[in-house]
Structure formats: C-alpha cells, structure tokens
mmCIF file of C-alpha atoms in Angstrom:
data_model
loop_
_atom_site.group_PDB
_atom_site.id
_atom_site.type_symbol
_atom_site.label_atom_id
_atom_site.label_comp_id
_atom_site.label_asym_id
_atom_site.label_seq_id
_atom_site.Cartn_x
_atom_site.Cartn_y
_atom_site.Cartn_z
ATOM 1 C CA UNK V 24 -5.405 40.849 54.068
ATOM 2 C CA UNK V 25 -5.319 43.918 56.309
ATOM 3 C CA UNK V 26 -2.143 45.626 57.488
ATOM 4 C CA UNK V 27 -3.154 44.877 61.098
ATOM 5 C CA UNK V 28 -3.452 41.173 60.293
ATOM 6 C CA UNK V 29 0.155 41.203 58.932
ATOM 7 C CA UNK V 30 -0.353 37.751 57.312
ATOM 8 C CA UNK V 31 -1.129 35.762 60.371
ATOM 9 C CA UNK V 32 -4.531 34.502 59.227
ATOM 10 C CA UNK V 33 -3.163 33.592 55.827
ATOM 11 C CA UNK V 34 -0.251 31.642 57.381
ATOM 12 C CA UNK V 35 -2.555 29.964 59.878
ATOM 13 C CA UNK V 36 -4.933 28.885 57.108
ATOM 14 C CA UNK V 37 -1.968 27.651 55.026
ATOM 15 C CA UNK V 38 -0.492 25.550 57.840
ATOM 16 C CA UNK V 39 -3.910 24.069 58.725
ATOM 17 C CA UNK V 40 -4.598 23.277 55.058
ATOM 18 C CA UNK V 41 -1.234 21.567 54.420
ATOM 19 C CA UNK V 42 -1.006 20.051 57.946
ATOM 20 C CA UNK V 43 2.713 19.348 57.680
ATOM 21 C CA UNK V 44 5.770 20.859 59.416
ATOM 22 C CA UNK V 45 7.369 23.953 57.844
ATOM 23 C CA UNK V 46 10.169 26.336 58.766
ATOM 24 C CA UNK V 47 9.548 30.071 58.474
ATOM 25 C CA UNK V 48 11.777 30.060 55.410
ATOM 26 C CA UNK V 49 9.587 27.348 53.792
ATOM 27 C CA UNK V 50 6.445 29.372 54.413
ATOM 28 C CA UNK V 51 8.064 32.556 53.114
ATOM 29 C CA UNK V 52 9.173 30.823 49.893
ATOM 30 C CA UNK V 53 5.746 29.217 49.379
ATOM 31 C CA UNK V 54 3.654 32.339 49.990
ATOM 32 C CA UNK V 55 5.842 35.271 49.022
ATOM 33 C CA UNK V 56 5.353 35.102 45.259
ATOM 34 C CA UNK V 57 1.608 34.927 45.335
ATOM 35 C CA UNK V 58 0.882 37.101 48.416
ATOM 36 C CA UNK V 59 3.960 39.329 48.590
ATOM 37 C CA UNK V 60 4.799 38.570 52.218
ATOM 38 C CA UNK V 61 8.160 39.725 53.528
ATOM 39 C CA UNK V 62 10.430 37.341 55.326
ATOM 40 C CA UNK V 63 10.511 39.367 58.538
ATOM 41 C CA UNK V 64 6.689 39.560 58.548
ATOM 42 C CA UNK V 65 6.455 35.818 58.075
ATOM 43 C CA UNK V 66 8.835 35.131 60.948
ATOM 44 C CA UNK V 67 7.018 37.493 63.284
ATOM 45 C CA UNK V 68 3.599 36.181 62.288
ATOM 46 C CA UNK V 69 4.572 32.551 62.923
ATOM 47 C CA UNK V 70 6.200 33.381 66.272
ATOM 48 C CA UNK V 71 3.019 35.228 67.280
ATOM 49 C CA UNK V 72 0.785 32.339 66.201
ATOM 50 C CA UNK V 73 2.921 29.947 68.209
ATOM 51 C CA UNK V 74 2.832 32.275 71.226
ATOM 52 C CA UNK V 75 -0.940 32.417 70.986
ATOM 53 C CA UNK V 76 -1.127 28.582 70.818
ATOM 54 C CA UNK V 77 -2.775 28.603 67.385
ATOM 55 C CA UNK V 78 0.139 26.552 65.908
ATOM 56 C CA UNK V 79 2.773 24.345 67.411
ATOM 57 C CA UNK V 80 6.550 25.082 67.517
ATOM 58 C CA UNK V 81 9.495 22.696 67.769
ATOM 59 C CA UNK V 82 13.092 23.685 68.000
ATOM 60 C CA UNK V 83 15.801 21.583 66.311
ATOM 61 C CA UNK V 84 19.104 23.264 67.154
ATOM 62 C CA UNK V 85 18.957 26.822 65.837
ATOM 63 C CA UNK V 86 16.070 26.047 63.532
ATOM 64 C CA UNK V 87 12.348 26.195 64.491
ATOM 65 C CA UNK V 88 9.710 24.041 62.882
ATOM 66 C CA UNK V 89 5.992 25.058 62.907
ATOM 67 C CA UNK V 90 2.926 22.890 62.261
ATOM 68 C CA UNK V 91 -0.837 22.970 62.770
ATOM 69 C CA UNK V 92 -2.309 22.218 66.189
ATOM 70 C CA UNK V 93 -3.370 18.543 65.813
ATOM 71 C CA UNK V 94 -6.021 18.816 68.519
ATOM 72 C CA UNK V 95 -8.316 20.654 66.098
ATOM 73 C CA UNK V 96 -8.463 17.661 63.780
ATOM 74 C CA UNK V 97 -10.701 14.654 64.472
ATOM 75 C CA UNK V 98 -9.170 11.274 65.113
ATOM 76 C CA UNK V 99 -8.815 9.030 62.139
ATOM 77 C CA UNK V 100 -9.644 5.321 62.667
ATOM 78 C CA UNK V 101 -8.125 2.345 60.775
ATOM 79 C CA UNK V 102 -11.045 2.179 58.343
ATOM 80 C CA UNK V 103 -10.509 5.828 57.378
ATOM 81 C CA UNK V 104 -6.800 5.245 56.934
ATOM 82 C CA UNK V 105 -7.433 2.208 54.677
ATOM 83 C CA UNK V 106 -9.908 4.231 52.645
ATOM 84 C CA UNK V 107 -7.371 7.033 52.236
ATOM 85 C CA UNK V 108 -4.634 4.533 51.312
ATOM 86 C CA UNK V 109 -6.974 3.057 48.726
ATOM 87 C CA UNK V 110 -7.788 6.518 47.388
ATOM 88 C CA UNK V 111 -4.057 7.382 47.244
ATOM 89 C CA UNK V 112 -3.325 4.202 45.287
ATOM 90 C CA UNK V 113 -6.195 4.932 42.874
ATOM 91 C CA UNK V 114 -5.061 8.518 42.394
ATOM 92 C CA UNK V 115 -1.460 7.382 41.892
ATOM 93 C CA UNK V 116 -2.540 4.935 39.199
ATOM 94 C CA UNK V 117 -4.579 7.658 37.504
ATOM 95 C CA UNK V 118 -1.616 10.048 37.678
ATOM 96 C CA UNK V 119 0.699 7.420 36.174
ATOM 97 C CA UNK V 120 -1.790 6.883 33.324
ATOM 98 C CA UNK V 121 -2.129 10.611 32.735
ATOM 99 C CA UNK V 122 1.690 11.051 32.731
ATOM 100 C CA UNK V 123 1.924 8.356 30.028
ATOM 101 C CA UNK V 124 -0.809 10.005 27.990
ATOM 102 C CA UNK V 125 0.967 13.372 28.357
ATOM 103 C CA UNK V 126 4.254 11.878 27.205
ATOM 104 C CA UNK V 127 2.583 10.301 24.184
ATOM 105 C CA UNK V 128 0.726 13.508 23.291
ATOM 106 C CA UNK V 129 3.997 15.483 23.728
ATOM 107 C CA UNK V 130 5.706 13.069 21.335
ATOM 108 C CA UNK V 131 2.875 13.456 18.817
ATOM 109 C CA UNK V 132 2.998 17.200 19.164
ATOM 110 C CA UNK V 133 6.727 17.341 18.494
ATOM 111 C CA UNK V 134 6.261 15.132 15.425
ATOM 112 C CA UNK V 135 3.446 17.311 14.121
ATOM 113 C CA UNK V 136 5.422 20.493 14.831
ATOM 114 C CA UNK V 137 8.311 19.202 12.695
ATOM 115 C CA UNK V 138 5.926 18.212 9.852
ATOM 116 C CA UNK V 139 4.937 20.414 6.954
ATOM 117 C CA UNK V 140 1.798 22.467 7.267
ATOM 118 C CA UNK V 141 -1.084 21.924 4.795
ATOM 119 C CA UNK V 142 -0.034 25.121 2.944
ATOM 120 C CA UNK V 143 3.562 23.942 2.730
ATOM 121 C CA UNK V 144 2.484 20.509 1.460
ATOM 122 C CA UNK V 145 0.322 22.095 -1.227
ATOM 123 C CA UNK V 146 3.176 24.378 -2.252
ATOM 124 C CA UNK V 147 5.548 21.395 -2.430
ATOM 125 C CA UNK V 148 3.079 19.408 -4.489
ATOM 126 C CA UNK V 149 2.710 22.306 -6.904
ATOM 127 C CA UNK V 150 6.489 22.635 -7.283
ATOM 128 C CA UNK V 151 6.904 18.866 -7.860
ATOM 129 C CA UNK V 152 4.102 18.862 -10.484
ATOM 130 C CA UNK V 153 5.860 21.687 -12.323
ATOM 131 C CA UNK V 154 9.156 19.790 -12.112
ATOM 132 C CA UNK V 155 7.507 16.601 -13.461
ATOM 133 C CA UNK V 156 5.944 18.573 -16.286
ATOM 134 C CA UNK V 157 9.371 19.872 -17.261
ATOM 135 C CA UNK V 158 10.801 16.351 -17.275
ATOM 136 C CA UNK V 159 7.930 15.105 -19.416
ATOM 137 C CA UNK V 160 8.612 17.838 -21.947
ATOM 138 C CA UNK V 161 12.240 16.875 -22.110
ATOM 139 C CA UNK V 162 11.380 13.212 -22.562
ATOM 140 C CA UNK V 163 8.974 14.032 -25.386
ATOM 141 C CA UNK V 164 11.614 16.170 -27.105
ATOM 142 C CA UNK V 165 14.131 13.349 -26.782
ATOM 143 C CA UNK V 166 11.636 10.790 -28.132
ATOM 144 C CA UNK V 167 10.728 12.995 -31.124
ATOM 145 C CA UNK V 168 14.342 13.770 -32.102
ATOM 146 C CA UNK V 169 15.581 12.190 -35.365
ATOM 147 C CA UNK V 170 19.301 12.298 -34.682
ATOM 148 C CA UNK V 171 19.504 9.477 -32.171
ATOM 149 C CA UNK V 172 22.748 7.500 -32.040
ATOM 150 C CA UNK V 173 22.268 3.827 -32.716
ATOM 151 C CA UNK V 174 23.945 1.182 -30.532
ATOM 152 C CA UNK V 175 26.100 0.168 -33.497
ATOM 153 C CA UNK V 176 27.296 3.748 -34.068
ATOM 154 C CA UNK V 177 28.003 4.108 -30.331
ATOM 155 C CA UNK V 178 30.021 0.874 -30.318
ATOM 156 C CA UNK V 179 32.006 2.027 -33.354
ATOM 157 C CA UNK V 180 32.868 5.328 -31.610
ATOM 158 C CA UNK V 181 34.059 3.487 -28.487
ATOM 159 C CA UNK V 182 36.227 1.157 -30.577
ATOM 160 C CA UNK V 183 37.787 4.042 -32.441
ATOM 161 C CA UNK V 184 38.454 5.861 -29.212
ATOM 162 C CA UNK V 185 40.214 2.802 -27.748
ATOM 163 C CA UNK V 186 42.347 2.432 -30.854
ATOM 164 C CA UNK V 187 43.392 6.087 -30.763
ATOM 165 C CA UNK V 188 44.142 5.975 -27.034
ATOM 166 C CA UNK V 189 46.319 2.837 -27.489
ATOM 167 C CA UNK V 190 48.203 4.496 -30.345
ATOM 168 C CA UNK V 191 48.636 7.646 -28.238
ATOM 169 C CA UNK V 192 50.103 5.665 -25.346
ATOM 170 C CA UNK V 193 52.352 3.713 -27.746
ATOM 171 C CA UNK V 194 53.783 6.809 -29.389
ATOM 172 C CA UNK V 195 54.165 8.561 -26.026
ATOM 173 C CA UNK V 196 56.142 5.610 -24.723
ATOM 174 C CA UNK V 197 58.374 5.490 -27.865
ATOM 175 C CA UNK V 198 59.067 9.263 -27.618
ATOM 176 C CA UNK V 199 59.851 8.943 -23.922
ATOM 177 C CA UNK V 200 62.284 6.024 -24.593
ATOM 178 C CA UNK V 201 64.064 8.053 -27.315
ATOM 179 C CA UNK V 202 64.399 11.153 -25.124
ATOM 180 C CA UNK V 203 65.716 9.115 -22.191
ATOM 181 C CA UNK V 204 68.325 7.595 -24.518
ATOM 182 C CA UNK V 205 69.391 11.009 -25.734
ATOM 183 C CA UNK V 206 69.453 12.451 -22.192
ATOM 184 C CA UNK V 207 71.919 9.783 -21.087
ATOM 185 C CA UNK V 208 74.622 11.699 -22.996
ATOM 186 C CA UNK V 209 73.087 15.136 -22.860
ATOM 187 C CA UNK V 210 74.938 17.568 -20.589
ATOM 188 C CA UNK V 211 71.890 19.664 -19.647
ATOM 189 C CA UNK V 212 68.592 19.003 -17.885
ATOM 190 C CA UNK V 213 65.528 17.340 -19.467
ATOM 191 C CA UNK V 214 63.645 20.651 -19.354
ATOM 192 C CA UNK V 215 66.415 22.448 -21.252
ATOM 193 C CA UNK V 216 66.481 19.670 -23.839
ATOM 194 C CA UNK V 217 62.716 19.890 -24.374
ATOM 195 C CA UNK V 218 62.982 23.694 -24.739
ATOM 196 C CA UNK V 219 65.736 23.404 -27.297
ATOM 197 C CA UNK V 220 64.039 20.860 -29.515
ATOM 198 C CA UNK V 221 60.656 22.503 -29.069
ATOM 199 C CA UNK V 222 58.786 19.545 -27.577
ATOM 200 C CA UNK V 223 55.575 20.089 -25.564
ATOM 201 C CA UNK V 224 54.532 17.257 -23.331
ATOM 202 C CA UNK V 225 51.051 16.237 -22.370
ATOM 203 C CA UNK V 226 51.714 17.621 -18.946
ATOM 204 C CA UNK V 227 52.714 21.016 -20.413
ATOM 205 C CA UNK V 228 49.349 21.157 -22.245
ATOM 206 C CA UNK V 229 47.544 19.820 -19.155
ATOM 207 C CA UNK V 230 46.291 16.850 -21.142
ATOM 208 C CA UNK V 231 45.563 13.458 -19.528
ATOM 209 C CA UNK V 232 45.524 10.278 -21.548
ATOM 210 C CA UNK V 233 42.026 8.777 -21.357
ATOM 211 C CA UNK V 234 41.647 5.375 -19.792
ATOM 212 C CA UNK V 235 40.643 2.588 -22.174
#
C-alpha cells in the first residue's frame, strides 16, 4: 500500500468483499491491527471513496454508514438464492458437527492432560512393586516366626485384663466412697486432704481406666 493511496484501495476492496454496511469506526477496528491504518486516515479514505462514487454513504443522525456500490454486482435470481440458502444450511450443519467434534476432542484432551504420562506410570508401577515386595517380606517373616500367640492364649489375656479392670474400678469406687465419707466432716478441701494423707489419684497420674 503506497503512501499516496492512503488505504483507499484496501478499504474499497474490503467493503466490496464483505458487501455489508460499516461505519468508519467498524472499518478502522477491523483493519487497524493487520494493516496499521490510523483512524483519521480511514475516515478520510472512506469520505473520499464516497465522494468519488466508488462506495455508497448513508447518514443516520450524526453517524455515517458506508457500503459497496450494489450496481457492480450482478442480479441474483430466485434459483441462485435457493442454492445459496441450501449451501448455507449445509455449511451450518457441517459447522455444528465440527463444533461437536471439537468439544469432544477438547474433553478428551483435558482428560489426557490430567492423566499420568507413560514415564510417570512406569515410575508408579516400580514404586508399587517395591512396596509389594516389602509387604511380602514382612508376611514371610510373620509366617516363619515361632512365637505366635494362640487364640486360647489371647482369650486368656483378655479375660485376665477384664478381671483386673473390674477390680480396679471396684477398689476405686470403694476408695472414693470412703474419702467422701471422711470429707463430710473434714474442715479443709478435698485436695488438701489428699495431700495430707499422700493419696495420688488416677487423674494425678494421668491414667485412664480401660474399658472392658
């Protein structure tokens, strides 16, 4: 594009190609990024093209709309219009199908992107195999041990524990009843009484009676 041309040929070709109405602002926005046209240059070029009769101009209030001269285009008959409508419908259906395919591919891409790579999977398998090997070694050691506790011995231990816990609770209750009886006529606090007789409670030793 020459400096003398100042964008007029580019704008004329653009309006003829699109064949739809545009304001000078529309043309500036559509062509500025790719061709570097200034807004003032676009306005002047479109006014000049309209003055020369190469494009048409319509004023709507303070805004002017420009469009290609329709006399340069051949008339379109009904058959051509139907053919174009049919082509538009076909292209719309193809576009709809392509959009669906794109959405499906995009979904698959996101799923694949969030999945482990082949190298990561191999590394994970290697780590899991090493972990399984460690568990197998532990199982073999447990199986080969000679100091297993029999179910009878385990049951005996549980019964002894229950008996000791019951006795513990019984003695704790008796001791608590005796202290409460003494404290009814004792002039000082329970803490002072316990300190004087040298009694340590389970709570002092942070001991909890097991449940049976």
